[in-house]
Amino acid sequence: GNKCAGFVRFTEVAGTVYVYAEVTGLNPGQQHAMHIHEFGDATSTDGTKAGGHYNPEEKPHGLPSAEARHAGDLGNLQANAEGKAVYRGEFENISLAGPKNPIIGRGIIIHAKSDDGGQPVGNAGPRIGFGTIGVANPKQ
């Protein structure tokens, strides 16, 4: 019953992963948490088969400004008055397929609420959007 839809693009350049997202169907004017989760399994309607936050280094949960945080902690999307969010972020604690916390094949989850940085996972509420991080066709 969720209307959350969109895309998240990950691009890696010289050890930095740049994240760009456009997401619609969000609650107007509200923040929504976005996290990388352990698995790219989309076979459950509630997103629970994606597992927990991707945290291979076993660090505490945190917002992107925290030095010690889960590899999957991407922070919050800010929806505008129409329920659309555009997000940009830069991360050095993940890689696409390299040796530093690779994310290809994992899940990307949009949550119903904002991530407040609290333990253990930011109190972000239910999962309202899900995608699997894969390799896009560069010709499209």
PDB file of C-alpha atoms in Angstrom:
ATOM      1  CA  GLY A   1       0.000   0.000   0.000  1.00  0.00           C
ATOM      2  CA  ASN A   2       3.013   2.322   0.030  1.00  0.00           C
ATOM      3  CA  LYS A   3       3.505   4.776  -2.819  1.00  0.00           C
ATOM      4  CA  CYS A   4       7.245   5.202  -2.304  1.00  0.00           C
ATOM      5  CA  ALA A   5       9.098   4.925  -5.640  1.00  0.00           C
ATOM      6  CA  GLY A   6      12.248   6.201  -7.272  1.00  0.00           C
ATOM      7  CA  PHE A   7      15.903   5.396  -7.719  1.00  0.00           C
ATOM      8  CA  VAL A   8      19.185   5.551  -5.834  1.00  0.00           C
ATOM      9  CA  ARG A   9      22.396   5.786  -7.865  1.00  0.00           C
ATOM     10  CA  PHE A  10      25.779   4.855  -6.392  1.00  0.00           C
ATOM     11  CA  THR A  11      28.940   5.980  -8.218  1.00  0.00           C
ATOM     12  CA  GLU A  12      32.457   5.286  -6.961  1.00  0.00           C
ATOM     13  CA  VAL A  13      35.389   7.564  -7.801  1.00  0.00           C
ATOM     14  CA  ALA A  14      38.836   7.269  -6.165  1.00  0.00           C
ATOM     15  CA  GLY A  15      37.581   5.622  -2.967  1.00  0.00           C
ATOM     16  CA  THR A  16      34.519   7.809  -2.463  1.00  0.00           C
ATOM     17  CA  VAL A  17      30.990   6.538  -3.142  1.00  0.00           C
ATOM     18  CA  TYR A  18      28.641   9.281  -4.311  1.00  0.00           C
ATOM     19  CA  VAL A  19      24.950   8.655  -3.669  1.00  0.00           C
ATOM     20  CA  TYR A  20      22.211  10.413  -5.613  1.00  0.00           C
ATOM     21  CA  ALA A  21      18.524   9.608  -5.084  1.00  0.00           C
ATOM     22  CA  GLU A  22      15.165  10.832  -6.311  1.00  0.00           C
ATOM     23  CA  VAL A  23      12.220   9.389  -4.358  1.00  0.00           C
ATOM     24  CA  THR A  24       8.496  10.194  -4.612  1.00  0.00           C
ATOM     25  CA  GLY A  25       5.435   9.109  -2.649  1.00  0.00           C
ATOM     26  CA  LEU A  26       6.836  10.261   0.693  1.00  0.00           C
ATOM     27  CA  ASN A  27       4.979  12.147   3.415  1.00  0.00           C
ATOM     28  CA  PRO A  28       5.111  15.824   2.380  1.00  0.00           C
ATOM     29  CA  GLY A  29       7.545  17.916   4.392  1.00  0.00           C
ATOM     30  CA  GLN A  30       8.794  14.925   6.394  1.00  0.00           C
ATOM     31  CA  GLN A  31      12.207  13.304   6.680  1.00  0.00           C
ATOM     32  CA  HIS A  32      12.555   9.609   5.849  1.00  0.00           C
ATOM     33  CA  ALA A  33      15.553   7.458   6.784  1.00  0.00           C
ATOM     34  CA  MET A  34      17.516   5.689   4.065  1.00  0.00           C
ATOM     35  CA  HIS A  35      19.777   2.757   4.901  1.00  0.00           C
ATOM     36  CA  ILE A  36      21.713   0.029   3.133  1.00  0.00           C
ATOM     37  CA  HIS A  37      20.570  -3.317   4.565  1.00  0.00           C
ATOM     38  CA  GLU A  38      22.391  -6.651   4.663  1.00  0.00           C
ATOM     39  CA  PHE A  39      20.532  -8.467   1.889  1.00  0.00           C
ATOM     40  CA  GLY A  40      19.020  -7.610  -1.483  1.00  0.00           C
ATOM     41  CA  ASP A  41      16.083  -9.975  -0.858  1.00  0.00           C
ATOM     42  CA  ALA A  42      12.808  -8.353  -1.973  1.00  0.00           C
ATOM     43  CA  THR A  43      10.583 -11.396  -1.441  1.00  0.00           C
ATOM     44  CA  SER A  44       8.743 -10.071   1.637  1.00  0.00           C
ATOM     45  CA  THR A  45       6.104  -7.350   1.338  1.00  0.00           C
ATOM     46  CA  ASP A  46       7.355  -5.589   4.477  1.00  0.00           C
ATOM     47  CA  GLY A  47      11.055  -5.553   3.511  1.00  0.00           C
ATOM     48  CA  THR A  48      12.145  -7.672   6.487  1.00  0.00           C
ATOM     49  CA  LYS A  49      14.016 -10.228   4.347  1.00  0.00           C
ATOM     50  CA  ALA A  50      16.547  -7.464   3.682  1.00  0.00           C
ATOM     51  CA  GLY A  51      17.841  -8.070   7.221  1.00  0.00           C
ATOM     52  CA  GLY A  52      19.291  -5.365   9.421  1.00  0.00           C
ATOM     53  CA  HIS A  53      21.495  -2.406   8.624  1.00  0.00           C
ATOM     54  CA  TYR A  54      24.659  -3.323   6.771  1.00  0.00           C
ATOM     55  CA  ASN A  55      27.270  -3.230   9.538  1.00  0.00           C
ATOM     56  CA  PRO A  56      30.284  -5.426   8.676  1.00  0.00           C
ATOM     57  CA  GLU A  57      32.588  -3.499  11.022  1.00  0.00           C
ATOM     58  CA  GLU A  58      30.202  -3.900  14.001  1.00  0.00           C
ATOM     59  CA  LYS A  59      30.057  -0.185  14.778  1.00  0.00           C
ATOM     60  CA  PRO A  60      27.237   1.638  16.610  1.00  0.00           C
ATOM     61  CA  HIS A  61      24.422   3.196  14.610  1.00  0.00           C
ATOM     62  CA  GLY A  62      24.857   6.840  13.658  1.00  0.00           C
ATOM     63  CA  LEU A  63      24.011   9.590  11.239  1.00  0.00           C
ATOM     64  CA  PRO A  64      26.460  10.362   8.388  1.00  0.00           C
ATOM     65  CA  SER A  65      28.134  13.052  10.495  1.00  0.00           C
ATOM     66  CA  ALA A  66      29.227  10.416  13.057  1.00  0.00           C
ATOM     67  CA  GLU A  67      32.691   9.013  12.445  1.00  0.00           C
ATOM     68  CA  ALA A  68      31.767   5.591  13.890  1.00  0.00           C
ATOM     69  CA  ARG A  69      28.582   4.311  12.268  1.00  0.00           C
ATOM     70  CA  HIS A  70      27.148   1.381  10.333  1.00  0.00           C
ATOM     71  CA  ALA A  71      28.348   1.177   6.748  1.00  0.00           C
ATOM     72  CA  GLY A  72      24.671   1.310   5.778  1.00  0.00           C
ATOM     73  CA  ASP A  73      23.797   4.527   7.625  1.00  0.00           C
ATOM     74  CA  LEU A  74      23.009   7.031   4.863  1.00  0.00           C
ATOM     75  CA  GLY A  75      20.932   9.514   6.873  1.00  0.00           C
ATOM     76  CA  ASN A  76      17.634  11.111   5.895  1.00  0.00           C
ATOM     77  CA  LEU A  77      15.770  12.174   2.784  1.00  0.00           C
ATOM     78  CA  GLN A  78      13.834  15.458   3.095  1.00  0.00           C
ATOM     79  CA  ALA A  79      10.520  15.361   1.241  1.00  0.00           C
ATOM     80  CA  ASN A  80       9.201  18.595  -0.234  1.00  0.00           C
ATOM     81  CA  ALA A  81       5.560  19.728  -0.184  1.00  0.00           C
ATOM     82  CA  GLU A  82       4.728  17.250  -2.980  1.00  0.00           C
ATOM     83  CA  GLY A  83       6.348  14.282  -1.195  1.00  0.00           C
ATOM     84  CA  LYS A  84       9.451  14.196  -3.430  1.00  0.00           C
ATOM     85  CA  ALA A  85      13.003  14.064  -2.113  1.00  0.00           C
ATOM     86  CA  VAL A  86      16.320  14.593  -3.856  1.00  0.00           C
ATOM     87  CA  TYR A  87      19.336  13.337  -1.915  1.00  0.00           C
ATOM     88  CA  ARG A  88      23.090  13.685  -2.372  1.00  0.00           C
ATOM     89  CA  GLY A  89      25.762  12.154  -0.157  1.00  0.00           C
ATOM     90  CA  GLU A  90      29.425  11.170  -0.185  1.00  0.00           C
ATOM     91  CA  PHE A  91      30.743   8.135   1.713  1.00  0.00           C
ATOM     92  CA  GLU A  92      34.233   6.735   2.218  1.00  0.00           C
ATOM     93  CA  ASN A  93      33.251   3.801   4.450  1.00  0.00           C
ATOM     94  CA  ILE A  94      31.716   1.738   1.603  1.00  0.00           C
ATOM     95  CA  SER A  95      32.672   0.601  -1.900  1.00  0.00           C
ATOM     96  CA  LEU A  96      30.637  -0.714  -4.796  1.00  0.00           C
ATOM     97  CA  ALA A  97      32.465  -4.030  -5.174  1.00  0.00           C
ATOM     98  CA  GLY A  98      35.868  -3.357  -3.634  1.00  0.00           C
ATOM     99  CA  PRO A  99      37.447  -4.494  -0.391  1.00  0.00           C
ATOM    100  CA  LYS A 100      35.890  -1.742   1.803  1.00  0.00           C
ATOM    101  CA  ASN A 101      32.351  -2.854   2.790  1.00  0.00           C
ATOM    102  CA  PRO A 102      31.028  -3.703  -0.714  1.00  0.00           C
ATOM    103  CA  ILE A 103      27.357  -2.872  -1.333  1.00  0.00           C
ATOM    104  CA  ILE A 104      26.492  -4.551  -4.676  1.00  0.00           C
ATOM    105  CA  GLY A 105      23.721  -7.089  -4.032  1.00  0.00           C
ATOM    106  CA  ARG A 106      22.569  -5.520  -0.777  1.00  0.00           C
ATOM    107  CA  GLY A 107      19.236  -3.798  -0.127  1.00  0.00           C
ATOM    108  CA  ILE A 108      18.383  -0.118   0.018  1.00  0.00           C
ATOM    109  CA  ILE A 109      15.488   0.702   2.347  1.00  0.00           C
ATOM    110  CA  ILE A 110      13.424   3.879   2.764  1.00  0.00           C
ATOM    111  CA  HIS A 111      11.732   4.078   6.171  1.00  0.00           C
ATOM    112  CA  ALA A 112       8.460   5.718   7.236  1.00  0.00           C
ATOM    113  CA  LYS A 113      10.148   8.029   9.767  1.00  0.00           C
ATOM    114  CA  SER A 114      13.380   9.943  10.132  1.00  0.00           C
ATOM    115  CA  ASP A 115      16.580   8.475  11.542  1.00  0.00           C
ATOM    116  CA  ASP A 116      17.224  10.233  14.847  1.00  0.00           C
ATOM    117  CA  GLY A 117      20.660   8.667  15.291  1.00  0.00           C
ATOM    118  CA  GLY A 118      19.484   6.650  18.305  1.00  0.00           C
ATOM    119  CA  GLN A 119      20.536   3.099  19.115  1.00  0.00           C
ATOM    120  CA  PRO A 120      20.375   0.514  17.812  1.00  0.00           C
ATOM    121  CA  VAL A 121      18.924   1.555  14.420  1.00  0.00           C
ATOM    122  CA  GLY A 122      17.671   5.156  14.602  1.00  0.00           C
ATOM    123  CA  ASN A 123      13.959   4.657  15.426  1.00  0.00           C
ATOM    124  CA  ALA A 124      13.092   5.034  11.745  1.00  0.00           C
ATOM    125  CA  GLY A 125       9.941   2.934  11.749  1.00  0.00           C
ATOM    126  CA  PRO A 126       8.528   0.590   9.115  1.00  0.00           C
ATOM    127  CA  ARG A 127      10.123  -0.042   5.739  1.00  0.00           C
ATOM    128  CA  ILE A 128       8.106   1.679   2.999  1.00  0.00           C
ATOM    129  CA  GLY A 129      10.462   1.384   0.033  1.00  0.00           C
ATOM    130  CA  PHE A 130      12.914  -1.311  -1.044  1.00  0.00           C
ATOM    131  CA  GLY A 131      15.413  -1.877  -3.812  1.00  0.00           C
ATOM    132  CA  THR A 132      18.327  -4.155  -4.558  1.00  0.00           C
ATOM    133  CA  ILE A 133      21.666  -2.496  -5.278  1.00  0.00           C
ATOM    134  CA  GLY A 134      22.776  -3.836  -8.649  1.00  0.00           C
ATOM    135  CA  VAL A 135      24.670  -2.875 -11.752  1.00  0.00           C
ATOM    136  CA  ALA A 136      22.808  -0.511 -14.092  1.00  0.00           C
ATOM    137  CA  ASN A 137      22.992  -0.610 -17.869  1.00  0.00           C
ATOM    138  CA  PRO A 138      25.140   2.430 -18.780  1.00  0.00           C
ATOM    139  CA  LYS A 139      23.460   2.652 -22.215  1.00  0.00           C
ATOM    140  CA  GLN A 140      20.039   3.484 -20.790  1.00  0.00           C
TER     141      GLN A 140
END
